[in-house]
Short mmCIF file of C-alpha atoms and ligand atoms in Angstrom, two decimals:
data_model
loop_
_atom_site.label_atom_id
_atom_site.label_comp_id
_atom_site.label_asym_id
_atom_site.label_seq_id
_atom_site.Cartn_x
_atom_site.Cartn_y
_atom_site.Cartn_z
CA UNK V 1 40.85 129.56 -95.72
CA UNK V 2 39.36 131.14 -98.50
CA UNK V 3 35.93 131.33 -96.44
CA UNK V 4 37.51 132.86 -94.03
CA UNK V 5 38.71 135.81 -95.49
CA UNK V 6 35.78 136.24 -97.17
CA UNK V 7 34.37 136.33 -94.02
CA UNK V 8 37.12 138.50 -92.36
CA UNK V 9 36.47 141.29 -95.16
CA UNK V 10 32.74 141.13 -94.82
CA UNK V 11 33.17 142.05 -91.22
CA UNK V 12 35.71 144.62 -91.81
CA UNK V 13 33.45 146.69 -94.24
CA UNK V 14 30.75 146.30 -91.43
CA UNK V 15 32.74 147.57 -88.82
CA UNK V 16 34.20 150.23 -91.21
CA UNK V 17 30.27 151.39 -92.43
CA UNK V 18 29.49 151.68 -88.24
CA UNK V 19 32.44 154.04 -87.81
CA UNK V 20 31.78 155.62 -90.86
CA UNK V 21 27.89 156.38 -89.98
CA UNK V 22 28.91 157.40 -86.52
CA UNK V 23 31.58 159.90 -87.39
CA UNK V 24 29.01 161.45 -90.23
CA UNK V 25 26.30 161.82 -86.81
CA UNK V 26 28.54 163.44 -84.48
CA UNK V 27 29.07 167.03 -85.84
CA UNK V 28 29.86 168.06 -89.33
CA UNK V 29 26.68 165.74 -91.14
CA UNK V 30 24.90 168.42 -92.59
CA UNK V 31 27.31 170.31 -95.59
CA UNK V 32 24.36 172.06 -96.95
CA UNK V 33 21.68 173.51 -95.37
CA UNK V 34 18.75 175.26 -96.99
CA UNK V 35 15.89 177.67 -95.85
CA UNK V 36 12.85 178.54 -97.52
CA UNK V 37 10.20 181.29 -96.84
CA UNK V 38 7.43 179.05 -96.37
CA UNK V 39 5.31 176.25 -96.91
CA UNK V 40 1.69 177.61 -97.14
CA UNK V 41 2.58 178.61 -100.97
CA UNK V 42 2.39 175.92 -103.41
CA UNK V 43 5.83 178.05 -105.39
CA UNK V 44 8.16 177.07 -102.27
CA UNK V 45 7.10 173.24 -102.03
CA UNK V 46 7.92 173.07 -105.13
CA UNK V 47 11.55 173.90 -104.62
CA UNK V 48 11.27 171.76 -101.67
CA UNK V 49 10.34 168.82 -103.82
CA UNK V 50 12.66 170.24 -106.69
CA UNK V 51 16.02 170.20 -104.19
CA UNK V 52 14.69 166.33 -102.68
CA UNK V 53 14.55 165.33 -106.64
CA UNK V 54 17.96 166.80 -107.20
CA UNK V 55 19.84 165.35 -104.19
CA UNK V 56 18.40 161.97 -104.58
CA UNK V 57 21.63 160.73 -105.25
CA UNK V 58 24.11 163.59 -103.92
CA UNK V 59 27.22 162.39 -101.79
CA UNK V 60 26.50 165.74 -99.65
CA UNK V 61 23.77 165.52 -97.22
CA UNK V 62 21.52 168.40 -96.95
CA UNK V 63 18.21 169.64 -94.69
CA UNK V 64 15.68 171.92 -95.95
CA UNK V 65 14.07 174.40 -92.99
CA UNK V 66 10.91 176.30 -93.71
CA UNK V 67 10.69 180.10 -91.96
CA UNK V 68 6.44 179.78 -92.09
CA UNK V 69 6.85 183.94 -92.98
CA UNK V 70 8.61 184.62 -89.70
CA UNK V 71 12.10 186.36 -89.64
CA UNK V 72 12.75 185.12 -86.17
CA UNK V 73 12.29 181.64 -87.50
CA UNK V 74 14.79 181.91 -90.38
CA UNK V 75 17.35 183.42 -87.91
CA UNK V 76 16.61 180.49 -85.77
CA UNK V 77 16.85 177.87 -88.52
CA UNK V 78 19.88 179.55 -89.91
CA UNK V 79 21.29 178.97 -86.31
CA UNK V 80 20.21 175.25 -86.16
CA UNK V 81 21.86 174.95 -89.55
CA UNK V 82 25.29 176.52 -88.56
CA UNK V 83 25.54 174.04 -85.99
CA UNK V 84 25.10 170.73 -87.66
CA UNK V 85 28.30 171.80 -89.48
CA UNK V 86 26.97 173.35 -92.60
CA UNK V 87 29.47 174.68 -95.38
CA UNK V 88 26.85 176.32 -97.30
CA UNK V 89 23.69 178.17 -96.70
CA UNK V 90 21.40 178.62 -99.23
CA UNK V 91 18.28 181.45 -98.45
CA UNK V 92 15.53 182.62 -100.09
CA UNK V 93 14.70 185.22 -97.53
CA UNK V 94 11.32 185.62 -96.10
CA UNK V 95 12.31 189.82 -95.84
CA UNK V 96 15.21 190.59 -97.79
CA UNK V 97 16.76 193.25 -95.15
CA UNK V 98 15.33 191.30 -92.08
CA UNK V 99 17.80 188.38 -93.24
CA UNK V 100 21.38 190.20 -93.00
CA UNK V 101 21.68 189.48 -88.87
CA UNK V 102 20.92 185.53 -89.75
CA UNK V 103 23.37 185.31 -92.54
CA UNK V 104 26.02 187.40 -90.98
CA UNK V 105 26.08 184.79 -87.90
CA UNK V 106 26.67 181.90 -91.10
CA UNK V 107 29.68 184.29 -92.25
CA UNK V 108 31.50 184.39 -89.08
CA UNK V 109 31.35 180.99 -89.03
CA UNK V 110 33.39 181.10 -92.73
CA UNK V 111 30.03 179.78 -94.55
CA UNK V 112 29.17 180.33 -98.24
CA UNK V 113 26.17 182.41 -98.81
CA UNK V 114 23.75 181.91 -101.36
CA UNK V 115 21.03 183.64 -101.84
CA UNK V 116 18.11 181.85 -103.24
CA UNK V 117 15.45 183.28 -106.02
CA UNK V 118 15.35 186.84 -103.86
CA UNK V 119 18.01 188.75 -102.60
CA UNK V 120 19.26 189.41 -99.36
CA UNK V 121 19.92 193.19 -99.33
CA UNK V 122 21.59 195.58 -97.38
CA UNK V 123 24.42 193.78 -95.87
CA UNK V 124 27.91 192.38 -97.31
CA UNK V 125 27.24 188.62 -95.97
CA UNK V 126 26.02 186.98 -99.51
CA UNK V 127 28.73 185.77 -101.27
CA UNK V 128 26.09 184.93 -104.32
CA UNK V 129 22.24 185.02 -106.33
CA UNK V 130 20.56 182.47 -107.71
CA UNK V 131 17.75 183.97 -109.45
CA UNK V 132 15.21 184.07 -112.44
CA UNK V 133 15.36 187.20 -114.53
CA UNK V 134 12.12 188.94 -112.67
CA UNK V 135 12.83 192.25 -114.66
CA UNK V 136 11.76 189.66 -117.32
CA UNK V 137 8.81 188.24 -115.44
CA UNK V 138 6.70 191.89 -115.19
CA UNK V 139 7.70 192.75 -118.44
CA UNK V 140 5.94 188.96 -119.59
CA UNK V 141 2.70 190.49 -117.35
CA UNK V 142 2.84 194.00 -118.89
CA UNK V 143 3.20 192.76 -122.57
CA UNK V 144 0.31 189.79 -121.82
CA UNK V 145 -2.25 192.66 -121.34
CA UNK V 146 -0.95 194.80 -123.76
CA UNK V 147 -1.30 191.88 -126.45
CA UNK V 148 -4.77 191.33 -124.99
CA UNK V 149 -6.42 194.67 -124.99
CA UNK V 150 -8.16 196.46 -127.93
CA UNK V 151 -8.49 199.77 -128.72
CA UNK V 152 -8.16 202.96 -125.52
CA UNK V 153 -9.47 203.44 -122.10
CA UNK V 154 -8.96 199.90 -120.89
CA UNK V 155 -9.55 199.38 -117.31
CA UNK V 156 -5.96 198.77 -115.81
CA UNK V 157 -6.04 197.02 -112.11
CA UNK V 158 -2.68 197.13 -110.55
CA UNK V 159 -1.14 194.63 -107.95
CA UNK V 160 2.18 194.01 -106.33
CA UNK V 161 4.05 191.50 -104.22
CA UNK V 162 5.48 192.28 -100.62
CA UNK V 163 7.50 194.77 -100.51
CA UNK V 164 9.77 193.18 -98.00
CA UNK V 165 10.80 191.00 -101.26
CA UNK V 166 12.81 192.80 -103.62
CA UNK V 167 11.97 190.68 -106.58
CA UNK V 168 8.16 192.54 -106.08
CA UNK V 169 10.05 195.81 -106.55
CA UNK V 170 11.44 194.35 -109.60
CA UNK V 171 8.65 192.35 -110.97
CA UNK V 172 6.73 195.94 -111.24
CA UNK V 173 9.42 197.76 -112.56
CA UNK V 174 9.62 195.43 -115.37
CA UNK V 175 5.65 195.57 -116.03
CA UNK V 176 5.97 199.28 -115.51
CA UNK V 177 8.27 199.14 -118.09
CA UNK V 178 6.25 198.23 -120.77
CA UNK V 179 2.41 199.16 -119.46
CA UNK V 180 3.50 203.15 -118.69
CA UNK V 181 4.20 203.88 -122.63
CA UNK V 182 0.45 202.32 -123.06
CA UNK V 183 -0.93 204.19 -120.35
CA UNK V 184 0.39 207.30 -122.04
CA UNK V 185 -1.15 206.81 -125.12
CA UNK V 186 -4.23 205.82 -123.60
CA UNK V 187 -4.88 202.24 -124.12
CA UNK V 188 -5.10 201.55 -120.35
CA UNK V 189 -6.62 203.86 -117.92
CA UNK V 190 -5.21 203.02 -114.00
CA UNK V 191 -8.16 201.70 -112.04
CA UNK V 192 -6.95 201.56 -108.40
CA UNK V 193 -4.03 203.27 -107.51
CA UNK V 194 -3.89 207.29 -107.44
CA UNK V 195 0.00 206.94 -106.95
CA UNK V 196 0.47 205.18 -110.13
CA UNK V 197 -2.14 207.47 -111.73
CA UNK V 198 -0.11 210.43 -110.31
CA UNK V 199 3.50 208.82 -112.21
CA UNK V 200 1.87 207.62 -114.94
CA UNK V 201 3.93 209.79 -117.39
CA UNK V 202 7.40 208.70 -116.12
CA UNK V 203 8.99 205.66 -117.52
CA UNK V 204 11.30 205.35 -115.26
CA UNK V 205 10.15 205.39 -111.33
CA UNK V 206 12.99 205.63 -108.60
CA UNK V 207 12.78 202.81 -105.63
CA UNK V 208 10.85 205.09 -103.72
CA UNK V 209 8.31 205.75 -106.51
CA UNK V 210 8.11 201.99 -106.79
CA UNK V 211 7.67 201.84 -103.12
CA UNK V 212 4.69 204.64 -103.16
CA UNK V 213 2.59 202.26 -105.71
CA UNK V 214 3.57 198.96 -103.70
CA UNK V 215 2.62 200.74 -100.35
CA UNK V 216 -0.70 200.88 -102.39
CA UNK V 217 -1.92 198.18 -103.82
CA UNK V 218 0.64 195.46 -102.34
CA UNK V 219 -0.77 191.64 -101.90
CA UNK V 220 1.44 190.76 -99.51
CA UNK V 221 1.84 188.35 -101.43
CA UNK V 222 -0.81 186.99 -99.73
CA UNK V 223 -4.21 185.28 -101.94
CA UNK V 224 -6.55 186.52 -98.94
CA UNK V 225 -5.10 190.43 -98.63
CA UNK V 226 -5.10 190.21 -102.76
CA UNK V 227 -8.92 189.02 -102.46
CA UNK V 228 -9.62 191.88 -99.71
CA UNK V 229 -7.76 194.62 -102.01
CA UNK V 230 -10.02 193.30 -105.48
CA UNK V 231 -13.61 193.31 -103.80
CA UNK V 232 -12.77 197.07 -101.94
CA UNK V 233 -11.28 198.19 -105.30
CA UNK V 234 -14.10 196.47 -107.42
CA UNK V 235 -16.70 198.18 -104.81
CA UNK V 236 -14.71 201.85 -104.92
CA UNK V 237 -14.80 202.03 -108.56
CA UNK V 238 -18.10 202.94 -111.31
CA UNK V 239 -19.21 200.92 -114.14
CA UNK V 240 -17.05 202.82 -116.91
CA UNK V 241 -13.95 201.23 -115.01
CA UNK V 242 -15.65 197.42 -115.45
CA UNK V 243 -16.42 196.13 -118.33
CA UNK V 244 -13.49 194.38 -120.19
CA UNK V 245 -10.46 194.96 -117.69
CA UNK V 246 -6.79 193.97 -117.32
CA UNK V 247 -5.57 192.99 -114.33
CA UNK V 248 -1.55 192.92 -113.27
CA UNK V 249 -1.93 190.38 -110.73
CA UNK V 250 2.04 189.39 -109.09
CA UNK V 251 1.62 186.01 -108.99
CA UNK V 252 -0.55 182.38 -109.22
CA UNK V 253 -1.16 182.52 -105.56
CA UNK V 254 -2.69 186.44 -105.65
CA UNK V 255 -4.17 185.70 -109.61
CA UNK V 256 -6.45 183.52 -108.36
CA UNK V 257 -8.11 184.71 -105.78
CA UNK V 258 -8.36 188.18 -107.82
CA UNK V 259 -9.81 186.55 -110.48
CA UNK V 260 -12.33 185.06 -108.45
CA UNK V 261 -13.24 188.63 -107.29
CA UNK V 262 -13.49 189.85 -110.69
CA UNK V 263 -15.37 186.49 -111.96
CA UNK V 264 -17.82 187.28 -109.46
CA UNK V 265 -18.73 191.07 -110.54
CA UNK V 266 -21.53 190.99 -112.95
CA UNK V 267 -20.43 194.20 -114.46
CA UNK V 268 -17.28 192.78 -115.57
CA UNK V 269 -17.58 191.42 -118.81
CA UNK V 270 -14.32 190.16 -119.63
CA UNK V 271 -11.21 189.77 -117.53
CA UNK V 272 -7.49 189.47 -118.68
CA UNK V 273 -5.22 188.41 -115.56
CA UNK V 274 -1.85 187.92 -115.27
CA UNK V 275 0.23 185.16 -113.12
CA UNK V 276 3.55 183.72 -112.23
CA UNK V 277 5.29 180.62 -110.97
CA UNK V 278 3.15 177.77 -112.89
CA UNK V 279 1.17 176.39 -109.64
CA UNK V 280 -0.82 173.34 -110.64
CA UNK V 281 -3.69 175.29 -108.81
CA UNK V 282 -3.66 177.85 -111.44
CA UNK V 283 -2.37 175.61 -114.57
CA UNK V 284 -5.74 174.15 -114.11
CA UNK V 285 -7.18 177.59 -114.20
CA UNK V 286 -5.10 178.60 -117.08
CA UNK V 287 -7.12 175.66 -118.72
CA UNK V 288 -9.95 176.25 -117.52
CA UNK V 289 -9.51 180.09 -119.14
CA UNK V 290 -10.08 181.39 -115.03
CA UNK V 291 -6.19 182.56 -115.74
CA UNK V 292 -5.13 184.01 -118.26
CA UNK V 293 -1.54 183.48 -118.17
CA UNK V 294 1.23 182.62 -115.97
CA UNK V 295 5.12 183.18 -116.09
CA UNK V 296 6.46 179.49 -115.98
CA UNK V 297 10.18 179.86 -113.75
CA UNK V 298 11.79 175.99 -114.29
CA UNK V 299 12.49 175.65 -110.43
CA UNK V 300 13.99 172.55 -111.44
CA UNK V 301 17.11 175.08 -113.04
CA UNK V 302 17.43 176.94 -110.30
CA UNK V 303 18.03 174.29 -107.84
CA UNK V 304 20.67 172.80 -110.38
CA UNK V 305 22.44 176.43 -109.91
CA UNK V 306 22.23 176.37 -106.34
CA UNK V 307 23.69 173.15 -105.88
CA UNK V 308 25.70 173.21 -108.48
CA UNK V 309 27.48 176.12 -106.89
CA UNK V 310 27.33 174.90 -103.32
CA UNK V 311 28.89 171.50 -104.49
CA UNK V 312 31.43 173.59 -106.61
CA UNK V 313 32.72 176.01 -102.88
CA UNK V 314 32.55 172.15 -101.25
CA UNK V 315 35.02 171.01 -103.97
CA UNK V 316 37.31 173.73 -103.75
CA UNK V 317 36.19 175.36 -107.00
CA UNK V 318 34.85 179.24 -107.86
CA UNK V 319 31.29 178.92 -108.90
CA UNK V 320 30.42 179.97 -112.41
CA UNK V 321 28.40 183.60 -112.56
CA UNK V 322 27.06 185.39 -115.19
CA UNK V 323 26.48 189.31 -113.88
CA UNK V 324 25.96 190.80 -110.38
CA UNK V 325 22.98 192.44 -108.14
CA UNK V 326 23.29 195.25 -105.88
CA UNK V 327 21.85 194.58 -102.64
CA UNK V 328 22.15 198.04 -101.53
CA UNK V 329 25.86 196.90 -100.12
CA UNK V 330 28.07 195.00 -102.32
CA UNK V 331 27.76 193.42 -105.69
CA UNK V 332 26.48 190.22 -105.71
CA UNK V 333 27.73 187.62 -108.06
CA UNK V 334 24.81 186.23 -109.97
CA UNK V 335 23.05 183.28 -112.33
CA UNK V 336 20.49 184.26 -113.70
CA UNK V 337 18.17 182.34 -115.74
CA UNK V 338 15.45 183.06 -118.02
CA UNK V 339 11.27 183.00 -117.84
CA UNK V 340 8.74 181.23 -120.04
CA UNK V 341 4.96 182.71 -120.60
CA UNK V 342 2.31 179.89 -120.70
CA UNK V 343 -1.22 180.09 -121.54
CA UNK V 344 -3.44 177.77 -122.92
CA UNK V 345 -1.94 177.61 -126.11
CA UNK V 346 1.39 175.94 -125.15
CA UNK V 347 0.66 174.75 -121.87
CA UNK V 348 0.49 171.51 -122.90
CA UNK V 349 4.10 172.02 -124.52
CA UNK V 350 5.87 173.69 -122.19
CA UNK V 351 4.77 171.97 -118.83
CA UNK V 352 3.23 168.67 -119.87
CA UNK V 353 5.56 167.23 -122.81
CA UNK V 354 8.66 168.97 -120.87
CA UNK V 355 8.41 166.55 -117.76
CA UNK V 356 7.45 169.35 -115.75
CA UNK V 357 4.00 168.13 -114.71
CA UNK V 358 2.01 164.84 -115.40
CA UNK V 359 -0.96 165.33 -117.31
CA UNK V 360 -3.05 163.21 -115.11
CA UNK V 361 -2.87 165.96 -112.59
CA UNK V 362 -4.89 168.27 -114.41
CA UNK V 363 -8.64 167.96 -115.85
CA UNK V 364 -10.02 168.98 -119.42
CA UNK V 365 -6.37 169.09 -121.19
CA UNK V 366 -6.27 168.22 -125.27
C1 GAL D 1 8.80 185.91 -105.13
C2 GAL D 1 9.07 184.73 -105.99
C3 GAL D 1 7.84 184.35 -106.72
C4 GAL D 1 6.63 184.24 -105.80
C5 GAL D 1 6.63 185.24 -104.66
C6 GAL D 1 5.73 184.86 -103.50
O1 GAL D 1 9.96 186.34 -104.53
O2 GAL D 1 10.08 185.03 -106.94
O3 GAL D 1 8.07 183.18 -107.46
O4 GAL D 1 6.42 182.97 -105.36
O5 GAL D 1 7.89 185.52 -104.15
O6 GAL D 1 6.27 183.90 -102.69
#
């Protein structure tokens, strides 16, 4: 008798785990979906590896969607999303404008918005902002070269992000910030951009100032169109603006391959350069003294934010905020968290004894 029952109940959870499976794989499986700008930089499979790491043991099932740098494709995955049932959508846009018409379609359908590490601008479809404080990260790159260059008439070399990504507007802004007072007084002298050189005595630039610089010496964020802009700058410019030089490069990706450029001159003698987002690629250069510096931004935070908030709207509850972004339509709600600078002297500290990294993936550590 006893067997039986045992038997009986065994049965019973199987036939309840079937139903249960099948109902979660006919519509409504997915309650958070996630798209990220692309996979051919090392920053975004990181939060790709960073969300997998987190969710490991979430009761919400998820799927991450890459837009390979193509608009069209985020709209697309965005649509793919919405119809597996998704409550959530969580974006880091690939162009901040271009990605209203794909998260408007996700509103209509009564989905939560986040926007993920850059903003969505310009329409009223993003309920909130994950971010890192990128004012922060450029004013971490100005203040690195300042700290790093002695005496006047240092060779500045200028570089920007996209400037379909807002956070590249604001990632120069902040360097601006703290590089135009020192450009005044005549520590740096600008090497490649006649629009900065023609602002250099305002602190303050207006969006389209900003946009007049980026429209000049933009990377696209990309490490070959960085490489391209170094060796034509490099080639433009005499030997009184080589020598010991500071370079404002936007991020790992783009710092490496300028460095490389600049490595490669024989008239420069010395080269400070400037990074963000901790890529093991340039953590070994870092050590290697290739790079000088890097902004380190703990993805592994920001994916506890995002989820954290898209498990808090799947629970019923209002997400926790701490201030708001304009997006050039509505206030965003926002979390913002803060930046670390790493260089060789606490890279071992901050990345290696923190978790972040192993040090068995990098050669010639102490
Ligand atoms: C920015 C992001 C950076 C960097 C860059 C290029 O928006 O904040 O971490 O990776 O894009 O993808």
């Amino acid at each position: 008798m006893k067997k039986g029952l045992r038997l009986f109940s065994m049965l019973f959870v199987a036939i309840m785990t079937v139903l249960l499976i099948s109902a979660c794989s006919s519509g409504g499986e997915v309650s958070v979906g996630i798209v990220l700008p692309t996979k051919d930089e090392p920053r975004w499979v990181q939060d790709e590896e960073r969300f997998k790491e987190a969710l490991e043991d979430s009761d919400y099932t998820t799927e991450i969607l890459f837009s390979q740098g193509s608009s069209a494709k985020e709209k697309e995955n965005i649509e793919t999303l919405i119809n597996k049932g998704i409550d959530v959508l969580i974006v880091a846009p690939h162009d901040a404008g271009a990605a209203g018409a794909g998260v408007e379609l996700a509103k209509e359908e009564g989905i939560t918005v986040i926007s993920y590490d850059r903003l969505i601008t310009d329409t009223d479809a993003v309920d909130y902002y994950v971010t890192f404080d990128s004012i922060a990260v450029g004013e971490a790159q100005g203040q690195y070269l300042i700290d790093n260059a002695e005496g006047t008439g240092n060779p500045l070399y200028l570089y920007a992000g996209a400037a379909s990504d807002n956070n590249a507007f604001l990632f120069f802004e902040g360097a601006w910030n703290v590089l135009q007072p020192k450009i005044a007084d005549g520590t740096f002298v600008i090497a490649n951009s006649s629009e900065a050189e023609a602002l250099q005595d305002k602190a303050e630039l207006t969006r389209d100032e900003l946009g007049k610089i980026l429209g000049q010496v933009t990377t696209e964020w990309d490490p070959n169109e960085a490489k391209n802009k170094a060796q034509t700058h490099l080639t433009a410019v005499g030997a009184d603006l080589k020598g010991d030089v500071s370079i404002l490069a936007p991020n790992d990706g783009t710092a490496r391959s300028i460095a490389d450029v600049f490595a490669s001159d024989g008239e420069v003698t010395n080269y400070v350069v400037t990074g963000q987002d901790a890529e093991k690629a340039s953590i070994q250069y870092v050590i290697d003294g290739k790079q000088s510096m890097t902004v380190f931004k703990d993805v592994r935070t920001l994916v506890e934010d995002a989820m954290g908030m898209a498990v808090d709207v799947l629970d019923g509850d209002t997400p926790e905020t701490t201030g708001s972004y304009d997006n050039g339509s509505i206030d965003v709600k926002a979390k913002q968290t803060d930046v670390i600078v790493v260089d060789q002297e606490n890279v071992q500290s901050e990345l290696i004894d923190s978790g972040y990294y192993e040090a068995d993936e990098f050669e010639g550590l102490d």
